[in-house]
Structures are given as C-alpha cells and as structure tokens.
mmCIF file of C-alpha atoms in Angstrom:
data_model
loop_
_atom_site.group_PDB
_atom_site.id
_atom_site.type_symbol
_atom_site.label_atom_id
_atom_site.label_comp_id
_atom_site.label_asym_id
_atom_site.label_seq_id
_atom_site.Cartn_x
_atom_site.Cartn_y
_atom_site.Cartn_z
ATOM 1 C CA GLN A 25 -8.749 -2.372 -19.581
ATOM 2 C CA LEU A 26 -10.254 0.416 -17.578
ATOM 3 C CA GLN A 27 -10.426 3.649 -19.546
ATOM 4 C CA LEU A 28 -10.814 6.930 -17.755
ATOM 5 C CA VAL A 29 -12.567 9.914 -19.278
ATOM 6 C CA GLU A 30 -11.024 13.364 -19.111
ATOM 7 C CA SER A 31 -12.929 16.585 -19.656
ATOM 8 C CA GLY A 32 -12.776 20.305 -18.998
ATOM 9 C CA GLY A 33 -10.103 21.384 -21.437
ATOM 10 C CA GLY A 34 -10.379 24.284 -23.814
ATOM 11 C CA LEU A 35 -8.841 27.499 -25.035
ATOM 12 C CA VAL A 36 -7.853 30.007 -22.391
ATOM 13 C CA GLN A 37 -5.776 33.184 -22.289
ATOM 14 C CA PRO A 38 -2.507 33.340 -20.363
ATOM 15 C CA GLY A 39 -3.239 33.897 -16.702
ATOM 16 C CA GLY A 40 -6.600 32.214 -16.974
ATOM 17 C CA SER A 41 -7.919 29.111 -15.260
ATOM 18 C CA LEU A 42 -9.375 25.740 -16.157
ATOM 19 C CA ARG A 43 -10.656 22.835 -14.110
ATOM 20 C CA LEU A 44 -10.088 19.386 -15.534
ATOM 21 C CA SER A 45 -12.102 16.359 -14.473
ATOM 22 C CA CYS A 46 -11.261 12.667 -14.575
ATOM 23 C CA ALA A 47 -13.989 10.092 -14.133
ATOM 24 C CA ALA A 48 -14.546 6.355 -14.405
ATOM 25 C CA SER A 49 -17.603 4.164 -14.191
ATOM 26 C CA GLY A 50 -17.893 0.699 -12.714
ATOM 27 C CA PHE A 51 -14.661 0.998 -10.795
ATOM 28 C CA ASN A 52 -13.979 1.879 -7.197
ATOM 29 C CA TRP A 53 -10.672 3.688 -7.253
ATOM 30 C CA ASN A 54 -10.768 4.784 -3.640
ATOM 31 C CA TYR A 55 -7.839 2.454 -2.917
ATOM 32 C CA TYR A 56 -5.568 3.814 -5.615
ATOM 33 C CA ALA A 57 -3.430 6.838 -6.259
ATOM 34 C CA ILE A 58 -4.417 8.853 -9.333
ATOM 35 C CA GLY A 59 -2.152 10.920 -11.531
ATOM 36 C CA TRP A 60 -2.400 13.580 -14.192
ATOM 37 C CA PHE A 61 -0.058 13.550 -17.179
ATOM 38 C CA ARG A 62 0.310 15.806 -20.176
ATOM 39 C CA GLN A 63 1.842 15.633 -23.612
ATOM 40 C CA ALA A 64 2.730 18.681 -25.663
ATOM 41 C CA PRO A 65 3.213 18.499 -29.446
ATOM 42 C CA GLY A 66 6.529 16.878 -30.285
ATOM 43 C CA LYS A 67 7.302 16.052 -26.672
ATOM 44 C CA GLU A 68 7.092 12.989 -24.468
ATOM 45 C CA ARG A 69 4.287 12.489 -22.012
ATOM 46 C CA GLU A 70 5.220 13.853 -18.596
ATOM 47 C CA GLY A 71 3.794 13.609 -15.125
ATOM 48 C CA VAL A 72 2.032 16.662 -13.755
ATOM 49 C CA SER A 73 0.516 15.759 -10.414
ATOM 50 C CA CYS A 74 -0.714 12.896 -8.286
ATOM 51 C CA ILE A 75 -2.957 12.348 -5.316
ATOM 52 C CA SER A 76 -2.881 9.478 -2.838
ATOM 53 C CA ASN A 77 -5.687 7.020 -2.232
ATOM 54 C CA THR A 78 -6.791 8.915 0.859
ATOM 55 C CA GLY A 79 -6.280 12.328 -0.699
ATOM 56 C CA GLY A 80 -3.922 13.180 2.120
ATOM 57 C CA ASN A 81 -0.803 13.414 0.002
ATOM 58 C CA THR A 82 -0.257 15.281 -3.242
ATOM 59 C CA ASN A 83 2.753 15.968 -5.422
ATOM 60 C CA TYR A 84 3.383 18.314 -8.318
ATOM 61 C CA ALA A 85 5.920 18.813 -11.037
ATOM 62 C CA ASP A 86 8.086 21.853 -10.369
ATOM 63 C CA SER A 87 6.718 23.531 -13.474
ATOM 64 C CA VAL A 88 3.165 23.621 -12.096
ATOM 65 C CA LYS A 89 3.755 23.826 -8.358
ATOM 66 C CA ASP A 90 1.830 26.656 -6.686
ATOM 67 C CA ARG A 91 -0.377 27.031 -9.762
ATOM 68 C CA PHE A 92 -2.162 23.668 -10.039
ATOM 69 C CA THR A 93 -4.163 21.852 -7.388
ATOM 70 C CA ILE A 94 -5.227 18.221 -7.553
ATOM 71 C CA SER A 95 -8.184 16.946 -5.545
ATOM 72 C CA ARG A 96 -10.644 14.084 -5.459
ATOM 73 C CA ASP A 97 -14.328 13.800 -4.677
ATOM 74 C CA TYR A 98 -15.086 10.291 -3.487
ATOM 75 C CA ALA A 99 -18.845 10.777 -3.628
ATOM 76 C CA LYS A 100 -18.645 11.724 -7.303
ATOM 77 C CA ASN A 101 -15.851 9.264 -8.093
ATOM 78 C CA THR A 102 -13.989 12.089 -9.766
ATOM 79 C CA VAL A 103 -10.487 13.540 -9.638
ATOM 80 C CA TYR A 104 -9.915 17.180 -10.501
ATOM 81 C CA LEU A 105 -7.014 19.314 -11.600
ATOM 82 C CA GLN A 106 -7.556 22.997 -10.930
ATOM 83 C CA MET A 107 -5.182 24.985 -13.119
ATOM 84 C CA ASN A 108 -4.604 28.650 -12.346
ATOM 85 C CA SER A 109 -2.246 31.251 -13.784
ATOM 86 C CA LEU A 110 -1.974 29.247 -16.961
ATOM 87 C CA LYS A 111 0.994 29.786 -19.236
ATOM 88 C CA PRO A 112 1.493 28.996 -22.921
ATOM 89 C CA GLU A 113 3.923 26.284 -21.803
ATOM 90 C CA ASP A 114 0.975 24.460 -20.237
ATOM 91 C CA THR A 115 -0.510 23.807 -23.668
ATOM 92 C CA ALA A 116 -0.858 20.040 -24.037
ATOM 93 C CA VAL A 117 -3.235 17.125 -24.052
ATOM 94 C CA TYR A 118 -3.916 16.162 -20.455
ATOM 95 C CA TYR A 119 -4.520 12.577 -19.359
ATOM 96 C CA CYS A 120 -5.365 10.937 -16.072
ATOM 97 C CA ALA A 121 -4.536 7.418 -14.958
ATOM 98 C CA VAL A 122 -4.601 4.998 -12.078
ATOM 99 C CA LEU A 123 -1.037 4.743 -10.822
ATOM 100 C CA THR A 124 0.958 1.598 -10.119
ATOM 101 C CA LEU A 125 2.419 3.037 -6.942
ATOM 102 C CA ALA A 126 1.459 5.381 -4.180
ATOM 103 C CA CYS A 127 1.654 9.077 -4.955
ATOM 104 C CA GLY A 128 5.355 9.862 -4.700
ATOM 105 C CA PRO A 129 7.922 11.737 -6.780
ATOM 106 C CA ILE A 130 6.408 12.866 -10.072
ATOM 107 C CA ALA A 131 9.320 11.401 -12.000
ATOM 108 C CA THR A 132 8.351 7.902 -10.838
ATOM 109 C CA MET A 133 4.689 8.064 -11.871
ATOM 110 C CA ARG A 134 3.549 5.132 -13.973
ATOM 111 C CA ARG A 135 0.179 4.249 -15.446
ATOM 112 C CA GLY A 136 -1.341 1.194 -13.787
ATOM 113 C CA LEU A 137 -4.424 -0.826 -14.644
ATOM 114 C CA SER A 138 -6.118 1.950 -16.605
ATOM 115 C CA SER A 139 -5.462 2.521 -20.288
ATOM 116 C CA TRP A 140 -4.810 5.886 -21.848
ATOM 117 C CA GLY A 141 -7.971 7.696 -22.821
ATOM 118 C CA GLN A 142 -8.410 10.413 -25.403
ATOM 119 C CA GLY A 143 -7.302 13.102 -23.012
ATOM 120 C CA THR A 144 -8.511 16.668 -23.004
ATOM 121 C CA GLN A 145 -6.837 19.462 -24.942
ATOM 122 C CA VAL A 146 -5.663 22.529 -23.064
ATOM 123 C CA THR A 147 -4.544 25.459 -25.175
ATOM 124 C CA VAL A 148 -3.174 28.598 -23.562
ATOM 125 C CA SER A 149 -2.856 31.426 -26.052
ATOM 126 C CA SER A 150 -3.594 35.104 -26.435
#
C-alpha cells in the first residue's frame, strides 16, 4: 500500500501557527482528492480538511474553519495544512490520506488506497 509521510508538527503556544506537509514518492496523486485527519488521545480519528484533485474545492471541519488552510503544490507533489490561531483542542496526531471520493462533506471522508502513516504530532500548550 502507498504510505504517505507527514511532517511539520511540533510544540506551539496557543495562538501560534504550524504548517504541516504531506508527501509521497512514486505516486502521481494529481487525480485524487487528499484529506487531513487527526486523532487526539482517547478519541476517534476525525476528518479535518480535504482538497479536490484540481485544488479548486476545499472543505473544513467546523472546528477549524477560518483558522486552517489546505493547499497543494503539484510541482512538489505535496499537500499542506497551514494552521493558524492554534488552540489546545487542536492537540492531536495529524495524518493525511488519499481519499476514496471527491472532496465533499468532512463527515464522509474515507481513506482510499493509501495506508495510515505515522502521522505528525501537534501539541498546543502554554
């Protein structure tokens, strides 16, 4: 299975920013929607954001809307998640994945042909 590699996490103070990256080698994902998920301790994995194959459509969970921005760089074969105004509630391990469907409602997001990677830890604390 294709395994994506997440990076960019770390420890940040409330109100701070982080930029997460998701990359894959040997795979052209230009035709697929990509999603970001997160899993906090003791909680189920939840969808955060997605971006369409063309990059023309994006969706966000209500909890991160207006604070997070998803984007993709086709030349670098990388998808980003810019996280601003971070809150302690954003603390989680963040994962990216190729989606089974086009980027639609966050509640319907499902991992497709990629397997879960190690994720990247985001900790928001003062």
